[in-house]
Short mmCIF file of N, CA and C in Angstrom, two decimals:
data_model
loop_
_atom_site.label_atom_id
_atom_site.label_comp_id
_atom_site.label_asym_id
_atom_site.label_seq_id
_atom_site.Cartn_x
_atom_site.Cartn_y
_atom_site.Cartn_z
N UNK A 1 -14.70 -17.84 -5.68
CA UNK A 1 -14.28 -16.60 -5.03
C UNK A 1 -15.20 -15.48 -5.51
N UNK A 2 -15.24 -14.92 -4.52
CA UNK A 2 -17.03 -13.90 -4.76
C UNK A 2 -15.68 -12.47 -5.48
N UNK A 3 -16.51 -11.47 -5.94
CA UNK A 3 -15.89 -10.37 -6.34
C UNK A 3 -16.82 -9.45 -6.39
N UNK A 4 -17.17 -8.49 -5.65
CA UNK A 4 -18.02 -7.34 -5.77
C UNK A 4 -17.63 -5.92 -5.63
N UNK A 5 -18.50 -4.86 -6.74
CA UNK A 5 -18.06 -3.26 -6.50
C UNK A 5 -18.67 -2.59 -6.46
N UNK A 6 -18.74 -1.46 -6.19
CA UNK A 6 -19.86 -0.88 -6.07
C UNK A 6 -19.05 1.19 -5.84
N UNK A 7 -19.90 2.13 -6.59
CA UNK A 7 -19.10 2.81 -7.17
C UNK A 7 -20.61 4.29 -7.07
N UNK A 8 -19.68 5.59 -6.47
CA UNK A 8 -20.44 5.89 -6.29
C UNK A 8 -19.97 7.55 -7.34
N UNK A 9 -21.02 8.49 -8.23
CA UNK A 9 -20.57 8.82 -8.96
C UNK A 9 -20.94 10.46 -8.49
N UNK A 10 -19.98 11.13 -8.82
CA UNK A 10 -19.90 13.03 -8.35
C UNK A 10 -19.93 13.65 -7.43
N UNK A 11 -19.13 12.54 -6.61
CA UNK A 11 -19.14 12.98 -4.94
C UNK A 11 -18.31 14.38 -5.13
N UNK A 12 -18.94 15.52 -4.09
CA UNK A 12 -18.35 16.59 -4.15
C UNK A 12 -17.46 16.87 -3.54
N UNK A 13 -16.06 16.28 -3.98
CA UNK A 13 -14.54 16.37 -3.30
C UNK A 13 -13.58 16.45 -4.56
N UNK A 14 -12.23 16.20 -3.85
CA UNK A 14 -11.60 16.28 -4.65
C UNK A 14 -10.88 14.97 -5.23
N UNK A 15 -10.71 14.21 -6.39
CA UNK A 15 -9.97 12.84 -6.21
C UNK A 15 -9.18 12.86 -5.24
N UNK A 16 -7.72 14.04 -5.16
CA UNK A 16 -6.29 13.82 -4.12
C UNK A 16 -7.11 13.76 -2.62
N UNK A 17 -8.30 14.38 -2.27
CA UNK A 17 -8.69 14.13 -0.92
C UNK A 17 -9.26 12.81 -0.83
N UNK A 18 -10.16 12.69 -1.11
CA UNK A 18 -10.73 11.36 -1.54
C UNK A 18 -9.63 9.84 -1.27
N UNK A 19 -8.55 10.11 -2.33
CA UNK A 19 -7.40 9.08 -2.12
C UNK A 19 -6.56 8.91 -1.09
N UNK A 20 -6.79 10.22 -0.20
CA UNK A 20 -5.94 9.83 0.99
C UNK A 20 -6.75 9.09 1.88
N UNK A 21 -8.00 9.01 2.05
CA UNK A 21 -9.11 8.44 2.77
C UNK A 21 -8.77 6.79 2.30
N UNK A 22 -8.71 6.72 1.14
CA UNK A 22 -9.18 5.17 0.43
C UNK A 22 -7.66 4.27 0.76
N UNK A 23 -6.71 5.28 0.95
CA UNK A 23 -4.94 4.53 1.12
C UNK A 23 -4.84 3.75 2.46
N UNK A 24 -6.44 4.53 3.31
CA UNK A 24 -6.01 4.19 4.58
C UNK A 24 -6.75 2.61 4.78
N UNK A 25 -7.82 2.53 4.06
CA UNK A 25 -8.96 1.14 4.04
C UNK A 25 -7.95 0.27 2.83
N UNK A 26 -7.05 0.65 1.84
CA UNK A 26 -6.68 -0.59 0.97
C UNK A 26 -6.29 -1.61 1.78
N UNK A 27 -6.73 -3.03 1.11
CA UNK A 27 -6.11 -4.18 1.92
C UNK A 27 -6.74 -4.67 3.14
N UNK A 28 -7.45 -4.06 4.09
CA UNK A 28 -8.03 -4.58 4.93
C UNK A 28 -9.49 -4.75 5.02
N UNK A 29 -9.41 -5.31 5.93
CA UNK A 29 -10.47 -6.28 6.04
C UNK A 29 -12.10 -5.64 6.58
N UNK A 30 -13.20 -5.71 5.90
CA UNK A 30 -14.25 -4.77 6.43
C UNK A 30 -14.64 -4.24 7.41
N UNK A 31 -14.25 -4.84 8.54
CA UNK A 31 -14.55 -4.55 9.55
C UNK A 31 -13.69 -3.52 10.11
N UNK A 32 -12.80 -4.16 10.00
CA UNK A 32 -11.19 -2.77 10.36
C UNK A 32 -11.78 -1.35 9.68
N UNK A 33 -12.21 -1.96 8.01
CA UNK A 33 -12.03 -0.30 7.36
C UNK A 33 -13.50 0.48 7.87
N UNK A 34 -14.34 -0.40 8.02
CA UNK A 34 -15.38 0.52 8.65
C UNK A 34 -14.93 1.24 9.90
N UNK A 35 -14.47 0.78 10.90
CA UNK A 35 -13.83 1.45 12.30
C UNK A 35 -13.04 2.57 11.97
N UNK A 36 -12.25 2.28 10.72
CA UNK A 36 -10.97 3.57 10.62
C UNK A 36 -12.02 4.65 10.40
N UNK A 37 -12.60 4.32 9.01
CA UNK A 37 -13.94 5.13 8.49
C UNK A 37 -14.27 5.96 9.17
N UNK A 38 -15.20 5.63 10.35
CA UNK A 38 -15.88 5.80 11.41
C UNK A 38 -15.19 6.89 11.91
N UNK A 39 -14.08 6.71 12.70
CA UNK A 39 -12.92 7.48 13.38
C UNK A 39 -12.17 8.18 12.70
N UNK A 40 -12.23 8.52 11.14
CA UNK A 40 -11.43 9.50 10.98
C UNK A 40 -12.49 10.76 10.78
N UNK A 41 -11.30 11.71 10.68
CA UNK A 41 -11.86 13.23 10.58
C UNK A 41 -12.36 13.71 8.98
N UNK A 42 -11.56 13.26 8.08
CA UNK A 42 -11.98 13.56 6.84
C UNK A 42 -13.57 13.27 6.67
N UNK A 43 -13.78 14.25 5.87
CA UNK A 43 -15.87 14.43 5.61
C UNK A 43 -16.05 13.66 4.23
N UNK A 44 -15.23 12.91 3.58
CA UNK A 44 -15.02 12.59 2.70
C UNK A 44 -15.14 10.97 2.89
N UNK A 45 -15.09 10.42 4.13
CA UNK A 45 -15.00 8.61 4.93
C UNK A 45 -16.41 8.47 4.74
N UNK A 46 -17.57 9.49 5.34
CA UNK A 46 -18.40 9.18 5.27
C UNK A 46 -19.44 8.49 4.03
N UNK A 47 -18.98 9.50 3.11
CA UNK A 47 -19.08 8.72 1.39
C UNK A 47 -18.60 7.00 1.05
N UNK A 48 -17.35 7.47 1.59
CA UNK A 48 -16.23 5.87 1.51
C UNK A 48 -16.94 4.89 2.35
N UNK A 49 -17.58 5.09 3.26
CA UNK A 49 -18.20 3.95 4.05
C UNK A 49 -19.68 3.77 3.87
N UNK A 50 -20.29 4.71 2.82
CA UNK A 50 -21.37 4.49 2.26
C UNK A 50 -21.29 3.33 0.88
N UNK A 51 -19.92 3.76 0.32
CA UNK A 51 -19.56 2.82 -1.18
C UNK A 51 -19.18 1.53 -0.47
N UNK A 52 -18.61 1.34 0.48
CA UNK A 52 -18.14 0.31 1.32
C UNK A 52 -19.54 -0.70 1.57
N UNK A 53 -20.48 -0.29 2.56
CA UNK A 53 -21.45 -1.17 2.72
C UNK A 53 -22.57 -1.38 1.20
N UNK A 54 -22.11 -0.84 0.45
CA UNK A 54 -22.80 -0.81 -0.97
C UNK A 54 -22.16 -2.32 -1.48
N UNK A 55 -20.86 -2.26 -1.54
CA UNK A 55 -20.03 -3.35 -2.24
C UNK A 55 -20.36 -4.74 -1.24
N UNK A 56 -20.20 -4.17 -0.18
CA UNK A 56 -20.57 -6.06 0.79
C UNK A 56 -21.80 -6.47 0.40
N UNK A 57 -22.63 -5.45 0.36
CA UNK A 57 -24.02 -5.50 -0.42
C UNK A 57 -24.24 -6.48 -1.61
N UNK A 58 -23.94 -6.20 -2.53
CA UNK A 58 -23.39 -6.45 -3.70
C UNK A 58 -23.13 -7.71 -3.58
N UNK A 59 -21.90 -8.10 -2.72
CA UNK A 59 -21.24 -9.55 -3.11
C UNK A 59 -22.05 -10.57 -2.23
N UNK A 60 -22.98 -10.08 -1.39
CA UNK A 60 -24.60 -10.87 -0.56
C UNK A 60 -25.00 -11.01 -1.84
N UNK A 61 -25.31 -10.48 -2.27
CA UNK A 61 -26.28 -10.65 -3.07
C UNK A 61 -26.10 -12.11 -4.79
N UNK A 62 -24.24 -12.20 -4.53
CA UNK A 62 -24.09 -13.11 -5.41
C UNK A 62 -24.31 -14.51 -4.95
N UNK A 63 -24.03 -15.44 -6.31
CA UNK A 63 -24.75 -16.86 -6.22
C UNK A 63 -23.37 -17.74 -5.16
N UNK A 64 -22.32 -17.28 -5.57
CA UNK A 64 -21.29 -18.34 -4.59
C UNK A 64 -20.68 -17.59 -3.49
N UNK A 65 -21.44 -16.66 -2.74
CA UNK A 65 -20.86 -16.45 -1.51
C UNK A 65 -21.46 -17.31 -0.54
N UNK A 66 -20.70 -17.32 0.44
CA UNK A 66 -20.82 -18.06 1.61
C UNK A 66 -21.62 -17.88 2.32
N UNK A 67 -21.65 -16.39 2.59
CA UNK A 67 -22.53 -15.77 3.91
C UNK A 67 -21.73 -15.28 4.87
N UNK A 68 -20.13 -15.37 4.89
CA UNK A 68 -19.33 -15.28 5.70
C UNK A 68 -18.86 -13.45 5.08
N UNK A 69 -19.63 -12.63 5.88
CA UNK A 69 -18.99 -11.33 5.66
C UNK A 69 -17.46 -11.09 6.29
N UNK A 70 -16.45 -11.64 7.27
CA UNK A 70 -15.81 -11.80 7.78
C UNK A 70 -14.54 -12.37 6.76
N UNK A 71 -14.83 -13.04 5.63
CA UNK A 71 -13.86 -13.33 5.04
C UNK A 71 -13.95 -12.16 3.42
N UNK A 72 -14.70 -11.59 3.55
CA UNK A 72 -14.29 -10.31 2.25
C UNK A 72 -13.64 -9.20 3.40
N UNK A 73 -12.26 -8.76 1.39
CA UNK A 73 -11.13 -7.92 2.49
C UNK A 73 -11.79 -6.98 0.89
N UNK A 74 -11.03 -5.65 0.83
CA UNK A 74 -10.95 -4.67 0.10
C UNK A 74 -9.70 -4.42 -0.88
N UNK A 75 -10.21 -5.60 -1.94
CA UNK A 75 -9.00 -5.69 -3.29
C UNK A 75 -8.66 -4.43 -3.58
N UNK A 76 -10.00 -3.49 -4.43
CA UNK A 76 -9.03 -2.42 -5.24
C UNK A 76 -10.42 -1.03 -4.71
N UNK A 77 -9.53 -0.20 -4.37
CA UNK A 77 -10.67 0.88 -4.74
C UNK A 77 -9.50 1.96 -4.91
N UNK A 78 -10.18 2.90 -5.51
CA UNK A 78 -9.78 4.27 -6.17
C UNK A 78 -10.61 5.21 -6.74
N UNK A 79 -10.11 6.78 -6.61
CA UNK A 79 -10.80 7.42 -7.05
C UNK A 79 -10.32 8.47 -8.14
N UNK A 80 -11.65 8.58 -8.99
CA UNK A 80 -11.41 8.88 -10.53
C UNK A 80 -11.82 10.26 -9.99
N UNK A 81 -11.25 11.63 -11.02
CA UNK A 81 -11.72 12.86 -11.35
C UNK A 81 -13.29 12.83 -12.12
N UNK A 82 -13.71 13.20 -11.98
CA UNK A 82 -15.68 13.27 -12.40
C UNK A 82 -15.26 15.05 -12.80
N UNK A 83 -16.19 15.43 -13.58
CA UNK A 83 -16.46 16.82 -14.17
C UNK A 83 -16.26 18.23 -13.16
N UNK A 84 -15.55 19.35 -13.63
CA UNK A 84 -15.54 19.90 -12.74
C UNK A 84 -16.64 21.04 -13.16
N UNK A 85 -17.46 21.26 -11.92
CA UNK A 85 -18.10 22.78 -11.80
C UNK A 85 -17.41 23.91 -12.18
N UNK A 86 -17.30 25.26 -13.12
CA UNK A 86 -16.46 26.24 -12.84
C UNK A 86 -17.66 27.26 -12.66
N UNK A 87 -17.20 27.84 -11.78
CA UNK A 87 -17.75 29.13 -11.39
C UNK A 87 -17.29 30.35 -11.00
N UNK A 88 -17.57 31.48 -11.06
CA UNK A 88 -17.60 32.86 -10.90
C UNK A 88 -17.66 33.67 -9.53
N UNK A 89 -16.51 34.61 -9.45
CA UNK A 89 -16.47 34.42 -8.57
C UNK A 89 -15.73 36.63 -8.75
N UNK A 90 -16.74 37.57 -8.25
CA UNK A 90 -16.47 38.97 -8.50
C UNK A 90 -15.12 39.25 -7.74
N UNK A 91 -14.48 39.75 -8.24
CA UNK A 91 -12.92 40.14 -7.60
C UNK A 91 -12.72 41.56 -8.11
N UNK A 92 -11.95 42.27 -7.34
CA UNK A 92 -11.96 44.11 -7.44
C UNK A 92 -11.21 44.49 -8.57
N UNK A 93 -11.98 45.76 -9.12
CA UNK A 93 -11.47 46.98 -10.39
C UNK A 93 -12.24 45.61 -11.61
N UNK A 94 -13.49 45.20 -11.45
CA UNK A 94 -14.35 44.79 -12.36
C UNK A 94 -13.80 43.28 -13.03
N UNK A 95 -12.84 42.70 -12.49
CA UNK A 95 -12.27 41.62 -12.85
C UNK A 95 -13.04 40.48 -12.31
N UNK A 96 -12.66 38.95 -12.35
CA UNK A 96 -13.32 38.26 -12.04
C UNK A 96 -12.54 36.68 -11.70
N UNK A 97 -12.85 36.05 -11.20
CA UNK A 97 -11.78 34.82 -10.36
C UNK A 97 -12.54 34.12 -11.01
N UNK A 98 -11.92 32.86 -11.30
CA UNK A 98 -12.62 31.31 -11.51
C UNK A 98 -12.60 30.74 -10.46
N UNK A 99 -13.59 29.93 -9.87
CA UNK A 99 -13.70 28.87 -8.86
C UNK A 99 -14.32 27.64 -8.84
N UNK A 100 -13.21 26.52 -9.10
CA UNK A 100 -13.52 25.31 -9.86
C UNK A 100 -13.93 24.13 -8.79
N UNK A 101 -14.62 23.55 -8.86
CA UNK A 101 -15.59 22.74 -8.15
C UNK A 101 -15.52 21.56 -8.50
N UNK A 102 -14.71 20.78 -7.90
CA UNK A 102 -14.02 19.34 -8.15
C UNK A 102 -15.16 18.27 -7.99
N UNK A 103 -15.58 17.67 -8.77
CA UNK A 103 -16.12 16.02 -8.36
C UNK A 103 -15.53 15.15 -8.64
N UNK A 104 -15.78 14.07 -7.70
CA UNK A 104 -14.70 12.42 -8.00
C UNK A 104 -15.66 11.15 -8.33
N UNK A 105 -15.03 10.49 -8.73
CA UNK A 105 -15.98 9.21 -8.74
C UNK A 105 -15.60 8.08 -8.40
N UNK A 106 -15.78 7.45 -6.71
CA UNK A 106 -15.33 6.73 -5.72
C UNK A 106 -15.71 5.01 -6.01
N UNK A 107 -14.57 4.40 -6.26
CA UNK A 107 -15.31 2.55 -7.05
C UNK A 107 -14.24 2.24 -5.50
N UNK A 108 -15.23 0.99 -5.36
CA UNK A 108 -14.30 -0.02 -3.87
C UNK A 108 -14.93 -1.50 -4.55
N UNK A 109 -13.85 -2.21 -4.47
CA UNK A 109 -14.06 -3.77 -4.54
C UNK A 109 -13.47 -4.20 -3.68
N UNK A 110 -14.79 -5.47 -3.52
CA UNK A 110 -14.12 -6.30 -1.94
C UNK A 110 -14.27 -7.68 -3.04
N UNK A 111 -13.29 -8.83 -2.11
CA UNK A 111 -12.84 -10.15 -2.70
C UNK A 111 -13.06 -10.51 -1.30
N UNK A 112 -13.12 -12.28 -1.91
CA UNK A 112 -13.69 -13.10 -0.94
C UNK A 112 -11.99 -14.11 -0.91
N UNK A 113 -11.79 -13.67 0.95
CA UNK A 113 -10.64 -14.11 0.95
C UNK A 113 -10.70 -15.88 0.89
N UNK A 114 -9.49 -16.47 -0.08
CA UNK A 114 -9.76 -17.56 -0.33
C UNK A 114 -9.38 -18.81 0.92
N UNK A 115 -10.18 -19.96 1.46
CA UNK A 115 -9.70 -20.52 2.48
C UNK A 115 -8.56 -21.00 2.20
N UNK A 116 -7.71 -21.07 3.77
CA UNK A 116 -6.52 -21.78 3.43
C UNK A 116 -6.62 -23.37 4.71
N UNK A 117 -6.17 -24.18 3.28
CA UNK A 117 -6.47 -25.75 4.07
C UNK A 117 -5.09 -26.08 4.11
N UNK A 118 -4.83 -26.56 5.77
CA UNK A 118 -3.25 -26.61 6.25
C UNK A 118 -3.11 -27.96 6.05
N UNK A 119 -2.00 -28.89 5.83
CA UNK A 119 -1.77 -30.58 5.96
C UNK A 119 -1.01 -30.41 7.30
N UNK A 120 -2.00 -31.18 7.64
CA UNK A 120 -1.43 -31.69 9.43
C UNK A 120 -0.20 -32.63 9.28
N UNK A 121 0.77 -32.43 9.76
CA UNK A 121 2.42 -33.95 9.69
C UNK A 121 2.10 -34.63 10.98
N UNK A 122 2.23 -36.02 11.07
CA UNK A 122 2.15 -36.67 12.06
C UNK A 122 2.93 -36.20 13.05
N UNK A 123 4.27 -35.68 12.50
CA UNK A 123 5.02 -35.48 13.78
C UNK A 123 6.01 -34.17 13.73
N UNK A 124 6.40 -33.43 14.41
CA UNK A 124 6.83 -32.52 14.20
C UNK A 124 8.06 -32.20 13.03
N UNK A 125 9.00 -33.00 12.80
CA UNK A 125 9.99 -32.76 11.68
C UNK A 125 9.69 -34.30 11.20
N UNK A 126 8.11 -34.75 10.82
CA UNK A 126 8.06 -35.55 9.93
C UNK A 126 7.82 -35.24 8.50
N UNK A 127 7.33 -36.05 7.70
CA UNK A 127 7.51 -36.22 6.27
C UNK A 127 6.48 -34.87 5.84
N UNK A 128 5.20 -34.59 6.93
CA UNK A 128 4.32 -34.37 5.87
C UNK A 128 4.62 -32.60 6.57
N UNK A 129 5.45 -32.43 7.03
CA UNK A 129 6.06 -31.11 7.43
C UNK A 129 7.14 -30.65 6.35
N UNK A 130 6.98 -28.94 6.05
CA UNK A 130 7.91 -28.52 4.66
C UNK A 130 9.27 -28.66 5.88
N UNK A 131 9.99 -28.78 4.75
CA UNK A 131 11.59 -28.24 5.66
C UNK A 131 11.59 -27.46 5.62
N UNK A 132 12.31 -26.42 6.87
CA UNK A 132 12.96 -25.15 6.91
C UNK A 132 13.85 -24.46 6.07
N UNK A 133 13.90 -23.37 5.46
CA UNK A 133 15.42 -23.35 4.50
C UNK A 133 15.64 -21.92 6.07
N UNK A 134 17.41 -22.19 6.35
CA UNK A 134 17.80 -21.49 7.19
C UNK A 134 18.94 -20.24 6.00
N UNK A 135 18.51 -18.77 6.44
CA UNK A 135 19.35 -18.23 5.54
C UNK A 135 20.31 -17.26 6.46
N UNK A 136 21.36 -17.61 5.97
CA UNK A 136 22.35 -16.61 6.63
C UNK A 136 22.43 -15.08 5.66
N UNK A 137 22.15 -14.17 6.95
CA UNK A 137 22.27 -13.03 5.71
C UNK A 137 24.01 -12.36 6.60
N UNK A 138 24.67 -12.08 5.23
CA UNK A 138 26.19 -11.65 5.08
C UNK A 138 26.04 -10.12 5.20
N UNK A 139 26.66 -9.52 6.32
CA UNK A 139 27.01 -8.13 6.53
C UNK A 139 27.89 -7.82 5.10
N UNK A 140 27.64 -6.36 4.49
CA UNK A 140 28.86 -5.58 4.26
C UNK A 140 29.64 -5.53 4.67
N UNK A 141 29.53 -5.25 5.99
CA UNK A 141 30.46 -4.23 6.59
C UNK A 141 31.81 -5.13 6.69
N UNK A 142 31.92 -6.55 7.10
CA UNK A 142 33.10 -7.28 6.41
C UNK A 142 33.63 -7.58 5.62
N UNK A 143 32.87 -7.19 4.72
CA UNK A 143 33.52 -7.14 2.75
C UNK A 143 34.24 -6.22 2.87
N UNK A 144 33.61 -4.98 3.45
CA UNK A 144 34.11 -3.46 3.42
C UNK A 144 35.43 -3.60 3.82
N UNK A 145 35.96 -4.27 5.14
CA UNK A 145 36.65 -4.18 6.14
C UNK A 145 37.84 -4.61 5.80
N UNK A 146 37.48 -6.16 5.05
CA UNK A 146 38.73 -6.84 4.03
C UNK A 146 39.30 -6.16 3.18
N UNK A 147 38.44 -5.75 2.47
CA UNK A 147 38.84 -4.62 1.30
C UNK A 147 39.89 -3.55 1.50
N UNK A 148 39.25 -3.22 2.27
CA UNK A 148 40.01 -1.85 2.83
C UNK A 148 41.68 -1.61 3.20
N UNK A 149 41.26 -3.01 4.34
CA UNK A 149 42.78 -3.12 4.59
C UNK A 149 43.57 -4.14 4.16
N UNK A 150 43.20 -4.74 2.66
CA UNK A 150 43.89 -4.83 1.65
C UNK A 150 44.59 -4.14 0.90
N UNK A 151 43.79 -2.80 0.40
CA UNK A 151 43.84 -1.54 -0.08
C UNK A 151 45.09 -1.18 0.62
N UNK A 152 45.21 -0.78 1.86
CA UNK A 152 45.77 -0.18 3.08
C UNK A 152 46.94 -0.48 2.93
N UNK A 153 47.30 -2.13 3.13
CA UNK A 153 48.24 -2.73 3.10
C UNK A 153 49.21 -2.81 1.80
N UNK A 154 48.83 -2.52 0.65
CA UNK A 154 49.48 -2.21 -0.57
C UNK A 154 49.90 -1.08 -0.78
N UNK A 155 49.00 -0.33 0.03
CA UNK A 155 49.40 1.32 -0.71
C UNK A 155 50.38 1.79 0.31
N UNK A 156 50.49 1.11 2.15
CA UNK A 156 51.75 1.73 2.54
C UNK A 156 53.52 0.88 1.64
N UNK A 157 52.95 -0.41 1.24
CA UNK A 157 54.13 -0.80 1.05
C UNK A 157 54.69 -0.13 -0.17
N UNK A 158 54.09 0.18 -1.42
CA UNK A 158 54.46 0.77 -2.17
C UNK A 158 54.70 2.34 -1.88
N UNK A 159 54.23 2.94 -1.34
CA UNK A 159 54.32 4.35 -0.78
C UNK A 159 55.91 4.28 0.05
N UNK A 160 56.13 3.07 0.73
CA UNK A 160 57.39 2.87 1.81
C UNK A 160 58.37 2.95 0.75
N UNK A 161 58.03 2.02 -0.64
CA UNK A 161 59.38 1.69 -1.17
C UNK A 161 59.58 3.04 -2.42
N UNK A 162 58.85 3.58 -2.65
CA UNK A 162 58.88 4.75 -3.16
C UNK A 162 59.69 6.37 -2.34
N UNK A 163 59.72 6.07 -0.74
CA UNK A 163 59.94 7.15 0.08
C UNK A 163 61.52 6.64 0.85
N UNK A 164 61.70 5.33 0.55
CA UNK A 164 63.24 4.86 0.86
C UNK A 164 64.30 5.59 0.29
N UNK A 165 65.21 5.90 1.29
CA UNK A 165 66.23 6.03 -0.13
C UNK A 165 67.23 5.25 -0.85
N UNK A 166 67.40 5.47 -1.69
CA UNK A 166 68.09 4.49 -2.68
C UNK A 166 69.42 3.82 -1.98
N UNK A 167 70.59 5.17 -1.54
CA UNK A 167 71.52 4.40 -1.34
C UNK A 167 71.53 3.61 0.15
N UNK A 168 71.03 4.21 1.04
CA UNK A 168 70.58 3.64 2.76
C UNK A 168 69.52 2.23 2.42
N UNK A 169 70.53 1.24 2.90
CA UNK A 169 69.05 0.17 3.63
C UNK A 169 69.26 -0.20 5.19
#
């Protein structure tokens, strides 16, 4: 199983922007995340799909890949806070603003999805077929219902024999 990353360092954003870009490519598959990439609006994808073809890069370049770009998906990426710029910034009656200048530092790893080899059964509910497990799932709302007018049913009878009067039956 191939594993490659590739990591790109002081991109001028912010990590929280950055991470909303990368939430949208976790998990899928290169081709998908290049298209989202592509199509979204954030100025920040364009970076992400630069670290992106960096990492497929990367895992070409190892000894047990296949050649099959089609089977790497996008294990882990995230982005780290990198150093911030502060700068100066004149504000009125001689005072002065700070204005801090965020960099991130953008890592993406892609994995090489592993094949899956199916066992063929001769016959449809033969031997070399798993069994089914069938599960019944149990509403509340009939636990609730029993309950209740269990409840119900005790509390008028005792309430009745409490509101009788003694000498009348």
């Amino acid at each position: 199983m191939v594993r490659a990353q590739a990591t790109a360092k002081y991109v001028r954003t912010s990590a929280q922007k950055a991470g909303l870009v990368l939430d949208l490519i976790r998990g899928k598959d290169i081709n998908r995340a290049l298209s989202a990439l592509q199509f979204s609006k954030k100025a920040v994808a364009r970076d992400v799909a630069k670290v992106l073809r960096s990492a497929v890069a990367n895992a070409q370049q190892q000894d047990g890949f296949g050649g099959d770009v089609e089977r790497l998906f996008i294990s882990k990426c995230h982005a780290d806070n990198g150093p911030s710029m502060k700068r100066v910034r004149p504000a009125p009656m001689g005072r002065a603003f700070r204005i801090i200048k965020r960099t991130t530092h953008l890592t993406v790893e892609v994995t090489e999805r592993a094949q899956v080899i199916r066992a063929v059964g001769t016959e449809a509910g033969g031997a070399g077929a798993p069994a089914r497990r069938t599960t019944v799932k149990k509403t509340g709302a009939t636990k609730a219902a029993a309950r209740k007018t269990g409840a119900k049913k005790t509390k008028k009878a005792s309430s009745a024999a409490v509101n009788a009067p003694a000498g009348k039956e």
